[in-house]
């Protein structure tokens, strides 16, 4: 354990992972507060998890080609931003912003789902993370860790192949397996 003296007080130093969790859950809590206290009554107007949407999701066939290109664009932008952030001076700020934003997005989505569908909504949200998050999370954590710990960590070709490979596997699993999984969960719950 490492302790630092700050203004006469001994403070325990956080490890990188603790910073990541603290930033993510700060964003997550902010997202929950936004839904519950700011949007409040307008939540029903947003209607992300309406009956119409769920019935459409239950019966609609998703075009693999269109969906994979959509995912490459949407997920690729954030992946590319993190990748490019590795080469700029404010890489740590970009990493912190990414963690806050990701947490806030998750808090908003989960709160909306629970507010509109109850426990079924939270199950649907968790199911929506699989299996792609098993690949996205390690890839993003490798990029964030580099951004956070530079110059102590060095980047190399193997890390680039590892991260890009995980990202591509995540894209394929999200485009192939996730729609089927979500339809199965919707059929069971609704």
mmCIF file with all atom_site columns, C-alpha atoms in Angstrom, residues 14-181:
data_model
loop_
_atom_site.group_PDB
_atom_site.id
_atom_site.type_symbol
_atom_site.label_atom_id
_atom_site.label_alt_id
_atom_site.label_comp_id
_atom_site.label_asym_id
_atom_site.label_entity_id
_atom_site.label_seq_id
_atom_site.pdbx_PDB_ins_code
_atom_site.Cartn_x
_atom_site.Cartn_y
_atom_site.Cartn_z
_atom_site.occupancy
_atom_site.B_iso_or_equiv
_atom_site.pdbx_formal_charge
_atom_site.auth_seq_id
_atom_site.auth_comp_id
_atom_site.auth_asym_id
_atom_site.auth_atom_id
_atom_site.pdbx_PDB_model_num
ATOM 1   C CA . UNK A 1 14  ? -5.749  4.420   -5.829  1.00 0.00 ? 14  UNK A CA 1
ATOM 2   C CA . UNK A 1 15  ? -4.740  1.849   -8.376  1.00 0.00 ? 15  UNK A CA 1
ATOM 3   C CA . UNK A 1 16  ? -5.675  2.487   -11.989 1.00 0.00 ? 16  UNK A CA 1
ATOM 4   C CA . UNK A 1 17  ? -8.606  0.067   -11.818 1.00 0.00 ? 17  UNK A CA 1
ATOM 5   C CA . UNK A 1 18  ? -10.075 1.920   -8.876  1.00 0.00 ? 18  UNK A CA 1
ATOM 6   C CA . UNK A 1 19  ? -9.987  5.182   -10.799 1.00 0.00 ? 19  UNK A CA 1
ATOM 7   C CA . UNK A 1 20  ? -11.736 3.500   -13.716 1.00 0.00 ? 20  UNK A CA 1
ATOM 8   C CA . UNK A 1 21  ? -14.477 2.120   -11.462 1.00 0.00 ? 21  UNK A CA 1
ATOM 9   C CA . UNK A 1 22  ? -14.871 5.430   -9.610  1.00 0.00 ? 22  UNK A CA 1
ATOM 10  C CA . UNK A 1 23  ? -15.248 7.377   -12.868 1.00 0.00 ? 23  UNK A CA 1
ATOM 11  C CA . UNK A 1 24  ? -17.583 4.814   -14.443 1.00 0.00 ? 24  UNK A CA 1
ATOM 12  C CA . UNK A 1 25  ? -19.875 4.603   -11.416 1.00 0.00 ? 25  UNK A CA 1
ATOM 13  C CA . UNK A 1 26  ? -19.876 8.392   -11.004 1.00 0.00 ? 26  UNK A CA 1
ATOM 14  C CA . UNK A 1 27  ? -21.198 8.584   -14.565 1.00 0.00 ? 27  UNK A CA 1
ATOM 15  C CA . UNK A 1 28  ? -23.613 5.711   -13.894 1.00 0.00 ? 28  UNK A CA 1
ATOM 16  C CA . UNK A 1 29  ? -25.063 7.456   -10.842 1.00 0.00 ? 29  UNK A CA 1
ATOM 17  C CA . UNK A 1 30  ? -25.311 10.706  -12.817 1.00 0.00 ? 30  UNK A CA 1
ATOM 18  C CA . UNK A 1 31  ? -27.289 8.872   -15.522 1.00 0.00 ? 31  UNK A CA 1
ATOM 19  C CA . UNK A 1 32  ? -29.681 7.450   -12.941 1.00 0.00 ? 32  UNK A CA 1
ATOM 20  C CA . UNK A 1 33  ? -30.160 10.905  -11.396 1.00 0.00 ? 33  UNK A CA 1
ATOM 21  C CA . UNK A 1 34  ? -30.792 12.451  -14.818 1.00 0.00 ? 34  UNK A CA 1
ATOM 22  C CA . UNK A 1 35  ? -33.576 9.985   -15.556 1.00 0.00 ? 35  UNK A CA 1
ATOM 23  C CA . UNK A 1 36  ? -35.165 10.176  -12.114 1.00 0.00 ? 36  UNK A CA 1
ATOM 24  C CA . UNK A 1 37  ? -34.885 13.866  -11.285 1.00 0.00 ? 37  UNK A CA 1
ATOM 25  C CA . UNK A 1 38  ? -34.453 15.805  -14.496 1.00 0.00 ? 38  UNK A CA 1
ATOM 26  C CA . UNK A 1 39  ? -36.488 13.826  -17.039 1.00 0.00 ? 39  UNK A CA 1
ATOM 27  C CA . UNK A 1 40  ? -39.045 12.646  -14.503 1.00 0.00 ? 40  UNK A CA 1
ATOM 28  C CA . UNK A 1 41  ? -42.473 12.929  -16.115 1.00 0.00 ? 41  UNK A CA 1
ATOM 29  C CA . UNK A 1 42  ? -41.080 13.316  -19.642 1.00 0.00 ? 42  UNK A CA 1
ATOM 30  C CA . UNK A 1 43  ? -39.717 9.760   -19.508 1.00 0.00 ? 43  UNK A CA 1
ATOM 31  C CA . UNK A 1 44  ? -42.969 8.382   -20.902 1.00 0.00 ? 44  UNK A CA 1
ATOM 32  C CA . UNK A 1 45  ? -42.604 10.728  -23.890 1.00 0.00 ? 45  UNK A CA 1
ATOM 33  C CA . UNK A 1 46  ? -39.162 9.328   -24.743 1.00 0.00 ? 46  UNK A CA 1
ATOM 34  C CA . UNK A 1 47  ? -40.568 5.804   -25.005 1.00 0.00 ? 47  UNK A CA 1
ATOM 35  C CA . UNK A 1 48  ? -37.418 3.785   -25.594 1.00 0.00 ? 48  UNK A CA 1
ATOM 36  C CA . UNK A 1 49  ? -38.979 0.601   -24.215 1.00 0.00 ? 49  UNK A CA 1
ATOM 37  C CA . UNK A 1 50  ? -42.581 0.890   -25.415 1.00 0.00 ? 50  UNK A CA 1
ATOM 38  C CA . UNK A 1 51  ? -44.897 -2.029  -26.195 1.00 0.00 ? 51  UNK A CA 1
ATOM 39  C CA . UNK A 1 52  ? -44.754 -1.119  -29.903 1.00 0.00 ? 52  UNK A CA 1
ATOM 40  C CA . UNK A 1 53  ? -40.948 -1.236  -29.874 1.00 0.00 ? 53  UNK A CA 1
ATOM 41  C CA . UNK A 1 54  ? -40.895 -4.585  -28.053 1.00 0.00 ? 54  UNK A CA 1
ATOM 42  C CA . UNK A 1 55  ? -43.441 -6.155  -30.420 1.00 0.00 ? 55  UNK A CA 1
ATOM 43  C CA . UNK A 1 56  ? -41.459 -4.880  -33.394 1.00 0.00 ? 56  UNK A CA 1
ATOM 44  C CA . UNK A 1 57  ? -38.270 -6.272  -31.861 1.00 0.00 ? 57  UNK A CA 1
ATOM 45  C CA . UNK A 1 58  ? -39.998 -9.600  -31.262 1.00 0.00 ? 58  UNK A CA 1
ATOM 46  C CA . UNK A 1 59  ? -41.025 -10.081 -34.893 1.00 0.00 ? 59  UNK A CA 1
ATOM 47  C CA . UNK A 1 60  ? -38.515 -8.149  -36.983 1.00 0.00 ? 60  UNK A CA 1
ATOM 48  C CA . UNK A 1 61  ? -35.682 -9.801  -38.890 1.00 0.00 ? 61  UNK A CA 1
ATOM 49  C CA . UNK A 1 62  ? -32.487 -7.783  -38.753 1.00 0.00 ? 62  UNK A CA 1
ATOM 50  C CA . UNK A 1 63  ? -30.369 -7.457  -41.892 1.00 0.00 ? 63  UNK A CA 1
ATOM 51  C CA . UNK A 1 64  ? -26.886 -8.682  -41.003 1.00 0.00 ? 64  UNK A CA 1
ATOM 52  C CA . UNK A 1 65  ? -25.213 -6.491  -43.635 1.00 0.00 ? 65  UNK A CA 1
ATOM 53  C CA . UNK A 1 66  ? -26.949 -3.286  -42.594 1.00 0.00 ? 66  UNK A CA 1
ATOM 54  C CA . UNK A 1 67  ? -26.486 -3.997  -38.894 1.00 0.00 ? 67  UNK A CA 1
ATOM 55  C CA . UNK A 1 68  ? -22.776 -4.803  -39.121 1.00 0.00 ? 68  UNK A CA 1
ATOM 56  C CA . UNK A 1 69  ? -22.076 -1.565  -41.031 1.00 0.00 ? 69  UNK A CA 1
ATOM 57  C CA . UNK A 1 70  ? -24.118 0.359   -38.488 1.00 0.00 ? 70  UNK A CA 1
ATOM 58  C CA . UNK A 1 71  ? -22.106 -1.208  -35.648 1.00 0.00 ? 71  UNK A CA 1
ATOM 59  C CA . UNK A 1 72  ? -18.786 -0.515  -37.352 1.00 0.00 ? 72  UNK A CA 1
ATOM 60  C CA . UNK A 1 73  ? -19.763 3.142   -37.667 1.00 0.00 ? 73  UNK A CA 1
ATOM 61  C CA . UNK A 1 74  ? -21.195 3.567   -34.165 1.00 0.00 ? 74  UNK A CA 1
ATOM 62  C CA . UNK A 1 75  ? -18.713 1.451   -32.195 1.00 0.00 ? 75  UNK A CA 1
ATOM 63  C CA . UNK A 1 76  ? -15.822 2.298   -34.493 1.00 0.00 ? 76  UNK A CA 1
ATOM 64  C CA . UNK A 1 77  ? -16.064 6.032   -33.766 1.00 0.00 ? 77  UNK A CA 1
ATOM 65  C CA . UNK A 1 78  ? -15.484 5.538   -30.047 1.00 0.00 ? 78  UNK A CA 1
ATOM 66  C CA . UNK A 1 79  ? -12.870 2.864   -30.578 1.00 0.00 ? 79  UNK A CA 1
ATOM 67  C CA . UNK A 1 80  ? -11.021 5.128   -33.016 1.00 0.00 ? 80  UNK A CA 1
ATOM 68  C CA . UNK A 1 81  ? -11.287 8.111   -30.641 1.00 0.00 ? 81  UNK A CA 1
ATOM 69  C CA . UNK A 1 82  ? -9.675  6.093   -27.845 1.00 0.00 ? 82  UNK A CA 1
ATOM 70  C CA . UNK A 1 83  ? -7.047  4.743   -30.199 1.00 0.00 ? 83  UNK A CA 1
ATOM 71  C CA . UNK A 1 84  ? -6.178  8.242   -31.436 1.00 0.00 ? 84  UNK A CA 1
ATOM 72  C CA . UNK A 1 85  ? -6.231  9.610   -27.878 1.00 0.00 ? 85  UNK A CA 1
ATOM 73  C CA . UNK A 1 86  ? -3.203  7.447   -27.152 1.00 0.00 ? 86  UNK A CA 1
ATOM 74  C CA . UNK A 1 87  ? -1.112  9.887   -29.184 1.00 0.00 ? 87  UNK A CA 1
ATOM 75  C CA . UNK A 1 88  ? -2.189  13.205  -27.671 1.00 0.00 ? 88  UNK A CA 1
ATOM 76  C CA . UNK A 1 89  ? -1.242  15.027  -24.475 1.00 0.00 ? 89  UNK A CA 1
ATOM 77  C CA . UNK A 1 90  ? -4.748  15.019  -22.979 1.00 0.00 ? 90  UNK A CA 1
ATOM 78  C CA . UNK A 1 91  ? -5.080  11.240  -23.235 1.00 0.00 ? 91  UNK A CA 1
ATOM 79  C CA . UNK A 1 92  ? -5.884  10.923  -19.520 1.00 0.00 ? 92  UNK A CA 1
ATOM 80  C CA . UNK A 1 93  ? -8.688  13.490  -19.802 1.00 0.00 ? 93  UNK A CA 1
ATOM 81  C CA . UNK A 1 94  ? -10.102 11.661  -22.831 1.00 0.00 ? 94  UNK A CA 1
ATOM 82  C CA . UNK A 1 95  ? -9.990  8.364   -20.901 1.00 0.00 ? 95  UNK A CA 1
ATOM 83  C CA . UNK A 1 96  ? -11.744 9.953   -17.897 1.00 0.00 ? 96  UNK A CA 1
ATOM 84  C CA . UNK A 1 97  ? -14.407 11.513  -20.138 1.00 0.00 ? 97  UNK A CA 1
ATOM 85  C CA . UNK A 1 98  ? -14.955 8.186   -21.905 1.00 0.00 ? 98  UNK A CA 1
ATOM 86  C CA . UNK A 1 99  ? -15.486 6.390   -18.579 1.00 0.00 ? 99  UNK A CA 1
ATOM 87  C CA . UNK A 1 100 ? -17.881 9.073   -17.296 1.00 0.00 ? 100 UNK A CA 1
ATOM 88  C CA . UNK A 1 101 ? -19.836 9.135   -20.561 1.00 0.00 ? 101 UNK A CA 1
ATOM 89  C CA . UNK A 1 102 ? -20.048 5.334   -20.758 1.00 0.00 ? 102 UNK A CA 1
ATOM 90  C CA . UNK A 1 103 ? -21.247 5.129   -17.161 1.00 0.00 ? 103 UNK A CA 1
ATOM 91  C CA . UNK A 1 104 ? -23.803 7.872   -17.697 1.00 0.00 ? 104 UNK A CA 1
ATOM 92  C CA . UNK A 1 105 ? -25.140 6.197   -20.850 1.00 0.00 ? 105 UNK A CA 1
ATOM 93  C CA . UNK A 1 106 ? -25.480 2.915   -18.975 1.00 0.00 ? 106 UNK A CA 1
ATOM 94  C CA . UNK A 1 107 ? -27.240 4.611   -16.042 1.00 0.00 ? 107 UNK A CA 1
ATOM 95  C CA . UNK A 1 108 ? -29.690 6.371   -18.344 1.00 0.00 ? 108 UNK A CA 1
ATOM 96  C CA . UNK A 1 109 ? -30.475 3.224   -20.325 1.00 0.00 ? 109 UNK A CA 1
ATOM 97  C CA . UNK A 1 110 ? -30.903 0.997   -17.279 1.00 0.00 ? 110 UNK A CA 1
ATOM 98  C CA . UNK A 1 111 ? -33.037 3.584   -15.466 1.00 0.00 ? 111 UNK A CA 1
ATOM 99  C CA . UNK A 1 112 ? -35.287 4.019   -18.499 1.00 0.00 ? 112 UNK A CA 1
ATOM 100 C CA . UNK A 1 113 ? -35.680 0.264   -18.848 1.00 0.00 ? 113 UNK A CA 1
ATOM 101 C CA . UNK A 1 114 ? -36.511 -0.225  -15.165 1.00 0.00 ? 114 UNK A CA 1
ATOM 102 C CA . UNK A 1 115 ? -38.882 2.769   -15.100 1.00 0.00 ? 115 UNK A CA 1
ATOM 103 C CA . UNK A 1 116 ? -40.833 1.505   -18.109 1.00 0.00 ? 116 UNK A CA 1
ATOM 104 C CA . UNK A 1 117 ? -40.600 -2.293  -17.731 1.00 0.00 ? 117 UNK A CA 1
ATOM 105 C CA . UNK A 1 118 ? -39.526 -2.978  -14.154 1.00 0.00 ? 118 UNK A CA 1
ATOM 106 C CA . UNK A 1 119 ? -37.304 -5.985  -13.497 1.00 0.00 ? 119 UNK A CA 1
ATOM 107 C CA . UNK A 1 120 ? -37.915 -7.254  -17.045 1.00 0.00 ? 120 UNK A CA 1
ATOM 108 C CA . UNK A 1 121 ? -36.276 -4.076  -18.331 1.00 0.00 ? 121 UNK A CA 1
ATOM 109 C CA . UNK A 1 122 ? -33.125 -4.673  -16.326 1.00 0.00 ? 122 UNK A CA 1
ATOM 110 C CA . UNK A 1 123 ? -32.948 -8.267  -17.588 1.00 0.00 ? 123 UNK A CA 1
ATOM 111 C CA . UNK A 1 124 ? -33.348 -6.999  -21.153 1.00 0.00 ? 124 UNK A CA 1
ATOM 112 C CA . UNK A 1 125 ? -30.536 -4.454  -20.636 1.00 0.00 ? 125 UNK A CA 1
ATOM 113 C CA . UNK A 1 126 ? -28.146 -7.032  -19.218 1.00 0.00 ? 126 UNK A CA 1
ATOM 114 C CA . UNK A 1 127 ? -28.956 -9.451  -22.054 1.00 0.00 ? 127 UNK A CA 1
ATOM 115 C CA . UNK A 1 128 ? -28.250 -6.633  -24.511 1.00 0.00 ? 128 UNK A CA 1
ATOM 116 C CA . UNK A 1 129 ? -24.634 -6.560  -23.341 1.00 0.00 ? 129 UNK A CA 1
ATOM 117 C CA . UNK A 1 130 ? -23.873 -10.139 -24.300 1.00 0.00 ? 130 UNK A CA 1
ATOM 118 C CA . UNK A 1 131 ? -21.827 -11.604 -25.859 1.00 0.00 ? 131 UNK A CA 1
ATOM 119 C CA . UNK A 1 132 ? -20.084 -8.562  -27.381 1.00 0.00 ? 132 UNK A CA 1
ATOM 120 C CA . UNK A 1 133 ? -19.108 -6.958  -24.090 1.00 0.00 ? 133 UNK A CA 1
ATOM 121 C CA . UNK A 1 134 ? -16.951 -9.973  -23.302 1.00 0.00 ? 134 UNK A CA 1
ATOM 122 C CA . UNK A 1 135 ? -14.755 -8.711  -26.164 1.00 0.00 ? 135 UNK A CA 1
ATOM 123 C CA . UNK A 1 136 ? -15.282 -4.936  -26.036 1.00 0.00 ? 136 UNK A CA 1
ATOM 124 C CA . UNK A 1 137 ? -14.447 -4.558  -22.331 1.00 0.00 ? 137 UNK A CA 1
ATOM 125 C CA . UNK A 1 138 ? -10.919 -6.047  -22.457 1.00 0.00 ? 138 UNK A CA 1
ATOM 126 C CA . UNK A 1 139 ? -10.142 -4.113  -25.663 1.00 0.00 ? 139 UNK A CA 1
ATOM 127 C CA . UNK A 1 140 ? -11.330 -0.804  -24.219 1.00 0.00 ? 140 UNK A CA 1
ATOM 128 C CA . UNK A 1 141 ? -9.633  -1.450  -20.874 1.00 0.00 ? 141 UNK A CA 1
ATOM 129 C CA . UNK A 1 142 ? -6.310  -2.035  -22.651 1.00 0.00 ? 142 UNK A CA 1
ATOM 130 C CA . UNK A 1 143 ? -6.674  1.313   -24.457 1.00 0.00 ? 143 UNK A CA 1
ATOM 131 C CA . UNK A 1 144 ? -7.807  3.139   -21.315 1.00 0.00 ? 144 UNK A CA 1
ATOM 132 C CA . UNK A 1 145 ? -5.006  1.669   -19.251 1.00 0.00 ? 145 UNK A CA 1
ATOM 133 C CA . UNK A 1 146 ? -2.432  2.826   -21.769 1.00 0.00 ? 146 UNK A CA 1
ATOM 134 C CA . UNK A 1 147 ? -3.954  6.330   -21.877 1.00 0.00 ? 147 UNK A CA 1
ATOM 135 C CA . UNK A 1 148 ? -4.034  6.497   -18.096 1.00 0.00 ? 148 UNK A CA 1
ATOM 136 C CA . UNK A 1 149 ? -0.566  5.091   -17.357 1.00 0.00 ? 149 UNK A CA 1
ATOM 137 C CA . UNK A 1 150 ? 1.481   6.611   -20.175 1.00 0.00 ? 150 UNK A CA 1
ATOM 138 C CA . UNK A 1 151 ? 4.545   6.807   -20.232 1.00 0.00 ? 151 UNK A CA 1
ATOM 139 C CA . UNK A 1 152 ? 4.949   3.871   -17.814 1.00 0.00 ? 152 UNK A CA 1
ATOM 140 C CA . UNK A 1 153 ? 3.117   1.583   -20.267 1.00 0.00 ? 153 UNK A CA 1
ATOM 141 C CA . UNK A 1 154 ? 4.468   1.137   -23.760 1.00 0.00 ? 154 UNK A CA 1
ATOM 142 C CA . UNK A 1 155 ? 2.366   0.187   -26.761 1.00 0.00 ? 155 UNK A CA 1
ATOM 143 C CA . UNK A 1 156 ? 3.467   -2.430  -29.269 1.00 0.00 ? 156 UNK A CA 1
ATOM 144 C CA . UNK A 1 157 ? 2.249   -4.303  -32.316 1.00 0.00 ? 157 UNK A CA 1
ATOM 145 C CA . UNK A 1 158 ? 0.980   -7.289  -30.306 1.00 0.00 ? 158 UNK A CA 1
ATOM 146 C CA . UNK A 1 159 ? -1.279  -5.030  -28.241 1.00 0.00 ? 159 UNK A CA 1
ATOM 147 C CA . UNK A 1 160 ? -2.588  -3.414  -31.425 1.00 0.00 ? 160 UNK A CA 1
ATOM 148 C CA . UNK A 1 161 ? -3.469  -6.818  -32.943 1.00 0.00 ? 161 UNK A CA 1
ATOM 149 C CA . UNK A 1 162 ? -4.987  -7.996  -29.648 1.00 0.00 ? 162 UNK A CA 1
ATOM 150 C CA . UNK A 1 163 ? -7.173  -4.896  -29.232 1.00 0.00 ? 163 UNK A CA 1
ATOM 151 C CA . UNK A 1 164 ? -8.249  -4.749  -32.891 1.00 0.00 ? 164 UNK A CA 1
ATOM 152 C CA . UNK A 1 165 ? -8.950  -8.491  -32.898 1.00 0.00 ? 165 UNK A CA 1
ATOM 153 C CA . UNK A 1 166 ? -11.128 -8.233  -29.794 1.00 0.00 ? 166 UNK A CA 1
ATOM 154 C CA . UNK A 1 167 ? -12.954 -5.262  -31.279 1.00 0.00 ? 167 UNK A CA 1
ATOM 155 C CA . UNK A 1 168 ? -13.684 -7.134  -34.529 1.00 0.00 ? 168 UNK A CA 1
ATOM 156 C CA . UNK A 1 169 ? -14.824 -10.267 -32.671 1.00 0.00 ? 169 UNK A CA 1
ATOM 157 C CA . UNK A 1 170 ? -17.078 -8.021  -30.573 1.00 0.00 ? 170 UNK A CA 1
ATOM 158 C CA . UNK A 1 171 ? -18.575 -6.447  -33.711 1.00 0.00 ? 171 UNK A CA 1
ATOM 159 C CA . UNK A 1 172 ? -19.270 -9.870  -35.247 1.00 0.00 ? 172 UNK A CA 1
ATOM 160 C CA . UNK A 1 173 ? -20.746 -11.293 -32.054 1.00 0.00 ? 173 UNK A CA 1
ATOM 161 C CA . UNK A 1 174 ? -22.942 -8.221  -31.612 1.00 0.00 ? 174 UNK A CA 1
ATOM 162 C CA . UNK A 1 175 ? -24.185 -8.393  -35.187 1.00 0.00 ? 175 UNK A CA 1
ATOM 163 C CA . UNK A 1 176 ? -24.726 -12.175 -35.305 1.00 0.00 ? 176 UNK A CA 1
ATOM 164 C CA . UNK A 1 177 ? -25.526 -13.410 -31.808 1.00 0.00 ? 177 UNK A CA 1
ATOM 165 C CA . UNK A 1 178 ? -26.948 -10.433 -29.942 1.00 0.00 ? 178 UNK A CA 1
ATOM 166 C CA . UNK A 1 179 ? -30.078 -9.903  -32.115 1.00 0.00 ? 179 UNK A CA 1
ATOM 167 C CA . UNK A 1 180 ? -30.973 -13.580 -31.723 1.00 0.00 ? 180 UNK A CA 1
ATOM 168 C CA . UNK A 1 181 ? -30.372 -13.439 -27.949 1.00 0.00 ? 181 UNK A CA 1
#
